[in-house]
mmCIF file of C-alpha atoms and ligand atoms in Angstrom:
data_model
loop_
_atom_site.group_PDB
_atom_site.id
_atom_site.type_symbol
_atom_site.label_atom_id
_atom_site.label_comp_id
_atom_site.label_asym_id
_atom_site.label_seq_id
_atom_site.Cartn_x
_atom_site.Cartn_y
_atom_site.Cartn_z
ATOM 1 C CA UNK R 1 18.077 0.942 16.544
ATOM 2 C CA UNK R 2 15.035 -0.877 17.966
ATOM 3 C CA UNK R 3 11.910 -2.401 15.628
ATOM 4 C CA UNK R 4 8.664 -2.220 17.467
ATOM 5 C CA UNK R 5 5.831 -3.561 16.001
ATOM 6 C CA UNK R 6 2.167 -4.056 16.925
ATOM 7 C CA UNK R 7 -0.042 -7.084 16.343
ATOM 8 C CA UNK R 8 -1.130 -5.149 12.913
ATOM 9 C CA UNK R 9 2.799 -5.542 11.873
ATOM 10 C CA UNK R 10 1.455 -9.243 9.775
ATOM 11 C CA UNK R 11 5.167 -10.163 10.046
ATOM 12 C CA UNK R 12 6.765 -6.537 8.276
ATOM 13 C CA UNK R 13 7.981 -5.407 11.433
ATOM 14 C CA UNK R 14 10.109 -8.501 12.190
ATOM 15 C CA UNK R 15 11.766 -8.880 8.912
ATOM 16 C CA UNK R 16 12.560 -5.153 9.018
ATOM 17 C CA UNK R 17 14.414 -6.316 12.211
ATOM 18 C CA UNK R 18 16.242 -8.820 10.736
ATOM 19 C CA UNK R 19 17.324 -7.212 7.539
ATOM 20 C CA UNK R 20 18.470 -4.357 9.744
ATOM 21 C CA UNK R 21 19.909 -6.463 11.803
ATOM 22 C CA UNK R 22 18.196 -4.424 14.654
ATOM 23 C CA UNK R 23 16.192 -5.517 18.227
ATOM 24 C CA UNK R 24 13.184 -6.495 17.512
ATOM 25 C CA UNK R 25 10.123 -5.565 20.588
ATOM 26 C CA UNK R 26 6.256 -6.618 20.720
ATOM 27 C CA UNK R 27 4.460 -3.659 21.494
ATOM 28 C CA UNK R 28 1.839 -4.591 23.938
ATOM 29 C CA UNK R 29 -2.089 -4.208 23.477
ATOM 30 C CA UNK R 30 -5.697 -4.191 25.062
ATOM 31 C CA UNK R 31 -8.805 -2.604 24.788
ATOM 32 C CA UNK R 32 -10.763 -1.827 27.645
ATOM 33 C CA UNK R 33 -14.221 -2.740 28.731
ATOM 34 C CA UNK R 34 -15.202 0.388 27.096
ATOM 35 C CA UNK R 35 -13.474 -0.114 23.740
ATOM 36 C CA UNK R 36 -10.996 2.735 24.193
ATOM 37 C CA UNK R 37 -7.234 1.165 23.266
ATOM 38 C CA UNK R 38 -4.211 0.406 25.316
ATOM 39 C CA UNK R 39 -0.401 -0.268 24.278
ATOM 40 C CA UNK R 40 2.671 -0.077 26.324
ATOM 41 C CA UNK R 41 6.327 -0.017 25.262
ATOM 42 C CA UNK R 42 7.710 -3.030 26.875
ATOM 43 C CA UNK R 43 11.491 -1.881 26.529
ATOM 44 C CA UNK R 44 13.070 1.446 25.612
ATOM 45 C CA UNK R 45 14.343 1.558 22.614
ATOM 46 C CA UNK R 46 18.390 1.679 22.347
ATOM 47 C CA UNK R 47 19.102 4.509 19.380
ATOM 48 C CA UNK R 48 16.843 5.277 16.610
ATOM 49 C CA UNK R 49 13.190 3.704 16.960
ATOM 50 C CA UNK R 50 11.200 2.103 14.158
ATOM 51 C CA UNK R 51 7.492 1.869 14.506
ATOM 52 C CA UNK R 52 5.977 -0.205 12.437
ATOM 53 C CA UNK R 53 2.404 0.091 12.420
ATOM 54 C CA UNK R 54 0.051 -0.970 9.527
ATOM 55 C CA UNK R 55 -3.664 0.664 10.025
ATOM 56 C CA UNK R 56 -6.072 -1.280 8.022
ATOM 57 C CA UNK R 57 -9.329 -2.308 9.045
ATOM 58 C CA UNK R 58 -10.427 -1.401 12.037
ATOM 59 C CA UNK R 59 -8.421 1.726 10.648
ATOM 60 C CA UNK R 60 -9.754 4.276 13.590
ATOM 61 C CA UNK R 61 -8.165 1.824 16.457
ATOM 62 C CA UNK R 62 -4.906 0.974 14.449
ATOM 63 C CA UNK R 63 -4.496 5.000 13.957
ATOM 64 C CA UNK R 64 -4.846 5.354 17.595
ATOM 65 C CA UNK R 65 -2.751 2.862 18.574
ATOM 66 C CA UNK R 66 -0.147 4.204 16.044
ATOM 67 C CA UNK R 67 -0.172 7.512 17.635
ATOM 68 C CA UNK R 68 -0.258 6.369 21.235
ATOM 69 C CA UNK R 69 2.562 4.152 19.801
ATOM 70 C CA UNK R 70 4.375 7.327 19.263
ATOM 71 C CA UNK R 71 3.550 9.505 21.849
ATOM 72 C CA UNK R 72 4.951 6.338 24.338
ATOM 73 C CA UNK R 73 8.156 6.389 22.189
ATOM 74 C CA UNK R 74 8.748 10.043 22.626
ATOM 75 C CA UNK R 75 9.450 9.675 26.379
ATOM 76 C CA UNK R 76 12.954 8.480 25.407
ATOM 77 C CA UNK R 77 14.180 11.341 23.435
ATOM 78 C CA UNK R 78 15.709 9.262 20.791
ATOM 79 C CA UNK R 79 14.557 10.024 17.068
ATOM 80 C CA UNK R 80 11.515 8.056 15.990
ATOM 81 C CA UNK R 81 11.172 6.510 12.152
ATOM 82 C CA UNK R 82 7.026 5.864 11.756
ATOM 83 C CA UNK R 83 6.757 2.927 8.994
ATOM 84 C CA UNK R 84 3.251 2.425 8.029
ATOM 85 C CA UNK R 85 2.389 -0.063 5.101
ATOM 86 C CA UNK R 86 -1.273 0.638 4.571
ATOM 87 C CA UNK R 87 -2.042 4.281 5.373
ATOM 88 C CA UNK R 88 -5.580 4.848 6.120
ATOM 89 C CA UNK R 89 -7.666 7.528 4.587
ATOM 90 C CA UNK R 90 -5.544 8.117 2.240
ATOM 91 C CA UNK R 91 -7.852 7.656 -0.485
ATOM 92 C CA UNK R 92 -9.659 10.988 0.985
ATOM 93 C CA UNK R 93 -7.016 13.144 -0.266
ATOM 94 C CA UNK R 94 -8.815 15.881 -1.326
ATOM 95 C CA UNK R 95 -12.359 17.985 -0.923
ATOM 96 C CA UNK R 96 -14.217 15.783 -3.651
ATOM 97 C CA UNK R 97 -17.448 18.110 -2.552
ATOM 98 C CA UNK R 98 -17.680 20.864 -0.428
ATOM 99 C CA UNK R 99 -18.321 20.431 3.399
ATOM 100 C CA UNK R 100 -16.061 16.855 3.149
ATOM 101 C CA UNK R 101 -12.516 16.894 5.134
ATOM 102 C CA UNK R 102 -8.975 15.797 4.149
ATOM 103 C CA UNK R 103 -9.199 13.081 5.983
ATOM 104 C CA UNK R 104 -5.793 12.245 4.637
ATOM 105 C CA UNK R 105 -4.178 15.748 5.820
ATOM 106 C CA UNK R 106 -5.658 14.797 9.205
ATOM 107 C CA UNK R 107 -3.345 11.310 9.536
ATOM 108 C CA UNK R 108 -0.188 13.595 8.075
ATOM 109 C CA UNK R 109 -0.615 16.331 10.428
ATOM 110 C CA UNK R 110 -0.821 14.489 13.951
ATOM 111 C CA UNK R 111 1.909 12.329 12.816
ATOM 112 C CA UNK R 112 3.906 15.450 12.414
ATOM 113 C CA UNK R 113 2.802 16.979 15.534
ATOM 114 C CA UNK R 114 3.515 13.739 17.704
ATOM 115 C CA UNK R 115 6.834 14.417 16.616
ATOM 116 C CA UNK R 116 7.571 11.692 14.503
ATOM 117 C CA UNK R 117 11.168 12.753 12.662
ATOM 118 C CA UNK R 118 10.863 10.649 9.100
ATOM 119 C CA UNK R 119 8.242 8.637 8.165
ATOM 120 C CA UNK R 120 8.084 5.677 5.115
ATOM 121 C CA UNK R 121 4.637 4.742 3.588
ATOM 122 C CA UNK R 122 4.355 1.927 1.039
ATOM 123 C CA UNK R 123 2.328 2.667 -2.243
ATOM 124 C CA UNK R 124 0.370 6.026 -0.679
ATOM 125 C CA UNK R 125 -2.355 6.635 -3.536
ATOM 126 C CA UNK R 126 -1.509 10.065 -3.807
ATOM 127 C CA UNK R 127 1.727 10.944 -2.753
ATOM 128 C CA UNK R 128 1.674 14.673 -3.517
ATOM 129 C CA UNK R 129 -0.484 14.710 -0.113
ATOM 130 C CA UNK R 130 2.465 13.764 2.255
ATOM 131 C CA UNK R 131 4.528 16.626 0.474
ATOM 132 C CA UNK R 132 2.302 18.837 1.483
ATOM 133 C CA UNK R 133 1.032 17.967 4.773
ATOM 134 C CA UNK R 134 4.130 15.964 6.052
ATOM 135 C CA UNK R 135 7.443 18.344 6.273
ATOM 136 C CA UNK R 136 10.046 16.314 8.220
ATOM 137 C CA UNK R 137 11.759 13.400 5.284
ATOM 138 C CA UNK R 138 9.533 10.635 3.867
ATOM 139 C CA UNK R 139 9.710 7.826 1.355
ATOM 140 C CA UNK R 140 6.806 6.313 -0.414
ATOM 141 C CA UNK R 141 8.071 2.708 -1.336
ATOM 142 C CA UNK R 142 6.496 1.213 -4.874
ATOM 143 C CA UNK R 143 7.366 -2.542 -4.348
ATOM 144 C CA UNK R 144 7.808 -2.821 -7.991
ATOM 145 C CA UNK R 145 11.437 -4.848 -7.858
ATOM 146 C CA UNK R 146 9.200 -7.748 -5.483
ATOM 147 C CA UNK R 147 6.141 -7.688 -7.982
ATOM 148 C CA UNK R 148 8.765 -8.493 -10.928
ATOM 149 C CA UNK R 149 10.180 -11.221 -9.188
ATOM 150 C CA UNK R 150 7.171 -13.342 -8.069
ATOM 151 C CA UNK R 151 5.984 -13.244 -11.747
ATOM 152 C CA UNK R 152 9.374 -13.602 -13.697
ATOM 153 C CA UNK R 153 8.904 -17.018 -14.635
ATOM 154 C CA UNK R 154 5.303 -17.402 -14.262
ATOM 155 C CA UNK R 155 4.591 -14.849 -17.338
ATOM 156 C CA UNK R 156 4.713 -15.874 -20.799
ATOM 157 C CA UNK R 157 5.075 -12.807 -23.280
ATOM 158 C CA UNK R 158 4.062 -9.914 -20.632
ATOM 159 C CA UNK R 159 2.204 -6.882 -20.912
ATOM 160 C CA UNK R 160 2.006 -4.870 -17.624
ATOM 161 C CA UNK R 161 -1.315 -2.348 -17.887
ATOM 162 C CA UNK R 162 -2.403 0.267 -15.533
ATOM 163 C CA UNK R 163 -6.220 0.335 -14.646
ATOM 164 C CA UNK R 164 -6.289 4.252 -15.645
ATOM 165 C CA UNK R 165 -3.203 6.667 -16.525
ATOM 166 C CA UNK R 166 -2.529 8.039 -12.707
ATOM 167 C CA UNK R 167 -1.632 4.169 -12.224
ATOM 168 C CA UNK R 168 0.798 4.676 -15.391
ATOM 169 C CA UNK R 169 3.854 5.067 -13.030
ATOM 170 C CA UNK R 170 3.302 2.029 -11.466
ATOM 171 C CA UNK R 171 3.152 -0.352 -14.284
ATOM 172 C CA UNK R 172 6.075 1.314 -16.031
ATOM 173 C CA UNK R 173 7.947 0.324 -12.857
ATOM 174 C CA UNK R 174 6.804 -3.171 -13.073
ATOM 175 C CA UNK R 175 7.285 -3.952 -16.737
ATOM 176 C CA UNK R 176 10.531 -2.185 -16.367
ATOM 177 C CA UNK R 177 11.973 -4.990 -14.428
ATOM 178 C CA UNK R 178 9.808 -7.229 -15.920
ATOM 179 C CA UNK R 179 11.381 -6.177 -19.794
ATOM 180 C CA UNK R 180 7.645 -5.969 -20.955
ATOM 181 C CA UNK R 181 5.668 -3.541 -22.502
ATOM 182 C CA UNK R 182 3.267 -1.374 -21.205
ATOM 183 C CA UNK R 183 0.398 1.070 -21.592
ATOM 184 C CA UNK R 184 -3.114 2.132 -19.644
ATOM 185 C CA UNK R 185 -6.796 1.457 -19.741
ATOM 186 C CA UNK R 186 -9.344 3.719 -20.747
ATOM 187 C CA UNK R 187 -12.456 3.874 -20.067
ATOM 188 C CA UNK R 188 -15.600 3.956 -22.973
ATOM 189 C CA UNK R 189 -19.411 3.619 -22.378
ATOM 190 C CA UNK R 190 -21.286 2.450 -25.084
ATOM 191 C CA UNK R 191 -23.791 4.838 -25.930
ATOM 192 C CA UNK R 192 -26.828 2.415 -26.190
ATOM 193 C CA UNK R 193 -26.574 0.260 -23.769
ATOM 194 C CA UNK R 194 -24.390 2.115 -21.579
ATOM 195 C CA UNK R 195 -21.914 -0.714 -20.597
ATOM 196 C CA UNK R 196 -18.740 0.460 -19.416
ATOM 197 C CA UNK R 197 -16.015 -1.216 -21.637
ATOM 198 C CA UNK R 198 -12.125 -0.364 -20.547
ATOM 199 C CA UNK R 199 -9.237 -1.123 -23.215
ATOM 200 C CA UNK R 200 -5.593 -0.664 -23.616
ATOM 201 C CA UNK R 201 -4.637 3.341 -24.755
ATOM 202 C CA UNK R 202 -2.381 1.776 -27.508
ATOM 203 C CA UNK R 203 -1.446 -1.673 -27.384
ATOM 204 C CA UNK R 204 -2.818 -5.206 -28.140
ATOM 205 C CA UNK R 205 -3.472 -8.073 -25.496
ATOM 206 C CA UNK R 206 -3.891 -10.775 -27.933
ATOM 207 C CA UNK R 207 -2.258 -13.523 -27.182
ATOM 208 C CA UNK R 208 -0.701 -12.437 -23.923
ATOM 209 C CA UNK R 209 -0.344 -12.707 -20.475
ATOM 210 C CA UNK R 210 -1.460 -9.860 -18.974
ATOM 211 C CA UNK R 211 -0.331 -8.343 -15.511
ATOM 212 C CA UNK R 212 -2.426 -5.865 -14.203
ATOM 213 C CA UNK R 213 -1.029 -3.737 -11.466
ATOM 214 C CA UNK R 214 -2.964 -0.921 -9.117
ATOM 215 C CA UNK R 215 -1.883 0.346 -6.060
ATOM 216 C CA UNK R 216 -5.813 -1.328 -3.708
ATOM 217 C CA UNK R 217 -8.063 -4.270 -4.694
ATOM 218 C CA UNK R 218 -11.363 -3.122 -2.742
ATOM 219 C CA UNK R 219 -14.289 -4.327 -3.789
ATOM 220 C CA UNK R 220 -12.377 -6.096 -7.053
ATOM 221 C CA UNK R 221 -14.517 -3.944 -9.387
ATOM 222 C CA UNK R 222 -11.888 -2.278 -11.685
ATOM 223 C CA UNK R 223 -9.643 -5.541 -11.829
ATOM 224 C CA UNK R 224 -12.266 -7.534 -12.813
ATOM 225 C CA UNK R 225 -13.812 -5.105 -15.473
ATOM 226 C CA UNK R 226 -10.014 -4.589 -16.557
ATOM 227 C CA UNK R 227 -9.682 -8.867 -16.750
ATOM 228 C CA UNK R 228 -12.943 -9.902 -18.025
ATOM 229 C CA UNK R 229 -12.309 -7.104 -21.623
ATOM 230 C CA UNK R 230 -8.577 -8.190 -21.487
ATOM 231 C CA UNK R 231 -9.756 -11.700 -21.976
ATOM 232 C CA UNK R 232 -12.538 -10.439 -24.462
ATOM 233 C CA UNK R 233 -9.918 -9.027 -26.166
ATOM 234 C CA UNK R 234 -8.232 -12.140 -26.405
ATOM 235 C CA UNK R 235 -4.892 -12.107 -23.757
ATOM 236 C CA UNK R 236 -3.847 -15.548 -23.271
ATOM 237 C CA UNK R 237 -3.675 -14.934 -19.263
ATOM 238 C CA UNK R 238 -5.031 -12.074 -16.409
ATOM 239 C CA UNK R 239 -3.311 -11.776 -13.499
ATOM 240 C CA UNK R 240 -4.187 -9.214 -10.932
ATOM 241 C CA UNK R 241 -1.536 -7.749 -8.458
ATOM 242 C CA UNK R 242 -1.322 -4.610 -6.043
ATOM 243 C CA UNK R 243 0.525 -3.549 -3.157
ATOM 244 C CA UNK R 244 -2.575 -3.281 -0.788
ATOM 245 C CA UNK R 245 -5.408 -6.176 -1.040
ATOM 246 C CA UNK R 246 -8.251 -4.334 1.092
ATOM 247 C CA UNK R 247 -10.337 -7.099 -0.350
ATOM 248 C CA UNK R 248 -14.466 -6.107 0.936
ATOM 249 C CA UNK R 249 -17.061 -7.168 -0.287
ATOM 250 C CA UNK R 250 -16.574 -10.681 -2.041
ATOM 251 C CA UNK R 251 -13.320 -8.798 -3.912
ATOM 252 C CA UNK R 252 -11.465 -12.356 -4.498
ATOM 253 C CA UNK R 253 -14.482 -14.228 -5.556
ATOM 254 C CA UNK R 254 -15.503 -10.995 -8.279
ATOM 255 C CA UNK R 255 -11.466 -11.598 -9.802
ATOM 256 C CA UNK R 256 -11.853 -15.555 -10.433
ATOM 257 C CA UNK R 257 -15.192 -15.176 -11.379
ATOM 258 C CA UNK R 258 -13.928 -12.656 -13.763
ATOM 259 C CA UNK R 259 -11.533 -14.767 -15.044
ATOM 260 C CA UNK R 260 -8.138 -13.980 -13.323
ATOM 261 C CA UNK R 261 -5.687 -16.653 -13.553
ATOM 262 C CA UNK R 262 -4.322 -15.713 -10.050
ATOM 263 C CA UNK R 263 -4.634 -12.637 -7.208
ATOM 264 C CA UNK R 264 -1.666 -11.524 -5.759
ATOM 265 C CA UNK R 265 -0.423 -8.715 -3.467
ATOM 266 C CA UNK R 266 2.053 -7.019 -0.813
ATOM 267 C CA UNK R 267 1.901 -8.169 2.993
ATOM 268 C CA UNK R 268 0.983 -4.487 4.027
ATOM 269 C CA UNK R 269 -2.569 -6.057 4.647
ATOM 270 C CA UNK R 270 -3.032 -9.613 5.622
ATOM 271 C CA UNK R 271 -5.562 -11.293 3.472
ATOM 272 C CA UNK R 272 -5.276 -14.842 1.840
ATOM 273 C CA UNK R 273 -3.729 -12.926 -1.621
ATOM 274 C CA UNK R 274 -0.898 -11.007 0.465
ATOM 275 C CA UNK R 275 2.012 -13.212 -0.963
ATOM 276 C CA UNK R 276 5.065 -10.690 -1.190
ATOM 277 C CA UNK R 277 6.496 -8.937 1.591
ATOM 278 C CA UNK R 278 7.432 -5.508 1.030
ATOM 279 C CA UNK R 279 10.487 -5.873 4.195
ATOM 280 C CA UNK R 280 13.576 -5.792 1.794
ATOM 281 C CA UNK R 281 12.106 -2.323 -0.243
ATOM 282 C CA UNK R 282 11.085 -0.813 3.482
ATOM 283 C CA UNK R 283 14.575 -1.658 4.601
ATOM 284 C CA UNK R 284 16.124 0.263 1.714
ATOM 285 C CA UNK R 285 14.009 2.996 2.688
ATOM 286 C CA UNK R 286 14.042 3.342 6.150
ATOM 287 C CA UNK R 287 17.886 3.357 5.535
ATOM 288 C CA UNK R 288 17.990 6.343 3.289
ATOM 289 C CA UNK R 289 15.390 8.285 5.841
ATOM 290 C CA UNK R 290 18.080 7.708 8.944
ATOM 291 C CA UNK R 291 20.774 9.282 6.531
ATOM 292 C CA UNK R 292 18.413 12.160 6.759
ATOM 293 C CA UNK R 293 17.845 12.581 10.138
ATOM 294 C CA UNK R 294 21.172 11.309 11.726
HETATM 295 C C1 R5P E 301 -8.575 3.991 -7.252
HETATM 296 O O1 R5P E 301 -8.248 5.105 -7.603
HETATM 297 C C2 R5P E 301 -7.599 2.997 -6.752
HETATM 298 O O2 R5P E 301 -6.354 3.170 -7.351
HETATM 299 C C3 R5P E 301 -8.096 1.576 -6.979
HETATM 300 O O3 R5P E 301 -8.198 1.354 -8.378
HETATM 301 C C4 R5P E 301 -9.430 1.372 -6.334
HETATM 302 O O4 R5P E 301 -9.373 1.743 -4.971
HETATM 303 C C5 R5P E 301 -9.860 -0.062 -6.458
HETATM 304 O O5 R5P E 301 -11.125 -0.206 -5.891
HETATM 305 P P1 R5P E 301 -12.042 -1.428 -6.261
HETATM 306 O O6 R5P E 301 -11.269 -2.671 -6.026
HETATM 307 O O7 R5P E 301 -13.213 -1.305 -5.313
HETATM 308 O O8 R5P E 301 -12.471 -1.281 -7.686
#
């Protein structure tokens, strides 16, 4: 097998190498005068290739290199494995309002029809939309067992919450490995002042530290809502985590100004907070995809 990565990779694609024990190649990159996007395979790859190809922001030039990254590898004939750590658009996973597009759907499809023959996401924030727009085999890696171990030892008396049920899964994961508790936050608005309040479903923070686990930080807005009532409520500790720190808009500053002990998240995007790197789970996966397609 042969690891390629790009200069999105932020390391991923060279400890995939190494766990594989695989060839690692630097996929090579411009952009020309005009802005349009170059790469070139360097070296063909020798069996199964692995692309690894991360396409945060600027997401419309990582997507096109990712597919020109692709459509290069198909020359060779061999089968390709397309590892992505941050999908973009997935967020747009549905018709919210009418006239809008599946913008997810769109990334799905022309990775099918490039002719990619499994493909591993990390942490997609629906995955019911690559079941029904990818058909070849895919794996959507939770880094849960890499969460648990940067905070066993940092967390006194743990309670793992989810910023809303759909996140449920998530957290269970976590606080599984973690031997905590834990439950989900819903949302109330007061009806006076309208101030939107968020609190555990069924359990008590008091006293606590409290890990709080979603799948993007953005803007920061739910984590710090979720932190500052936690510590209202009287946790000991907030600590914010998630596999994808997108961080706009101030999103680190909002956290510790919110209270949060510490911010901490996956190496899918590079950002000061991206302290765990999701290679060992990717290299589990990428292993069970090649059983598929061998
Ligand atoms: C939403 O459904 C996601 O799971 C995240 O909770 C959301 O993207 C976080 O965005 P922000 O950091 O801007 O609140």
């Amino acid at each position: 097998m042969t690891v390629y990565g790009l200069d999105s990779s932020n390391g991923i694609a060279a400890r995939l190498s190494r766990l594989l024990g695989d060839r690692y190649v630097m996929i090579e990159t411009k952009t020309f005068p005009d802005g349009e996007v170059y790469i070139r395979v360097p070296e063909k790859p020798e069996g199964v290739a692995i692309a690894v190809v991360s396409t945060y922001a600027p997401q419309e030039k990582r997507l096109m290199q990712l597919l020109m990254t692709l459509e290069a590898l198909g020359q060779w004939g061999t089968p390709i494995v397309a590892v992505i750590p941050y999908m973009a658009y997935a967020r747009q996973d549905k018709r919210f309002l009418e006239g809008e597009p599946i913008s997810a759907r769109i990334v799905l499809s022309a990775l099918e029809s490039i002719g990619v023959d499994a493909l591993v996401l990390v942490d997609v924030h629906q995955p019911h939309v690559v079941e029904e727009w990818f058909r070849e085999p895919w794996r959507n890696v939770i880094p849960y067992k890499e969460v648990a171990s940067y905070f066993r030892g940092i967390l006194e008396r743990p309670l793992v919450l989810a910023p809303d049920r759909g996140a449920l899964e998530r957290a269970k994961l976590v606080a599984g490995e973690l031997g905590a508790p834990y439950d989900f936050l819903v949302k109330e608005r007061d009806r006076v002042t309208g101030e939107v309040r968020v609190q555990p479903k069924s359990l008590s923070v008091e006293g606590r530290d409290v890990l709080i686990v979603d799948d993007i930080i953005s803007t920061g807005g739910t984590m710090a809502l979720a932190a500052r009532n936690s510590l209202e409520a009287g946790a000991r500790r907030v600590y914010a985590v998630c596999s994808h720190a997108v961080m706009v808009r101030g999103a680190l500053d909002r956290l510790l100004a919110a209270g949060v002990e510490d911010v901490v998240a996956t190496d899918t995007v590079p950002s000061p907070v991206s302290k765990i790197s999701v290679a060992p789970s990717l290299a589990e996966a990428v292993k069970e995809v090649l059983g598929e397609i061998a």
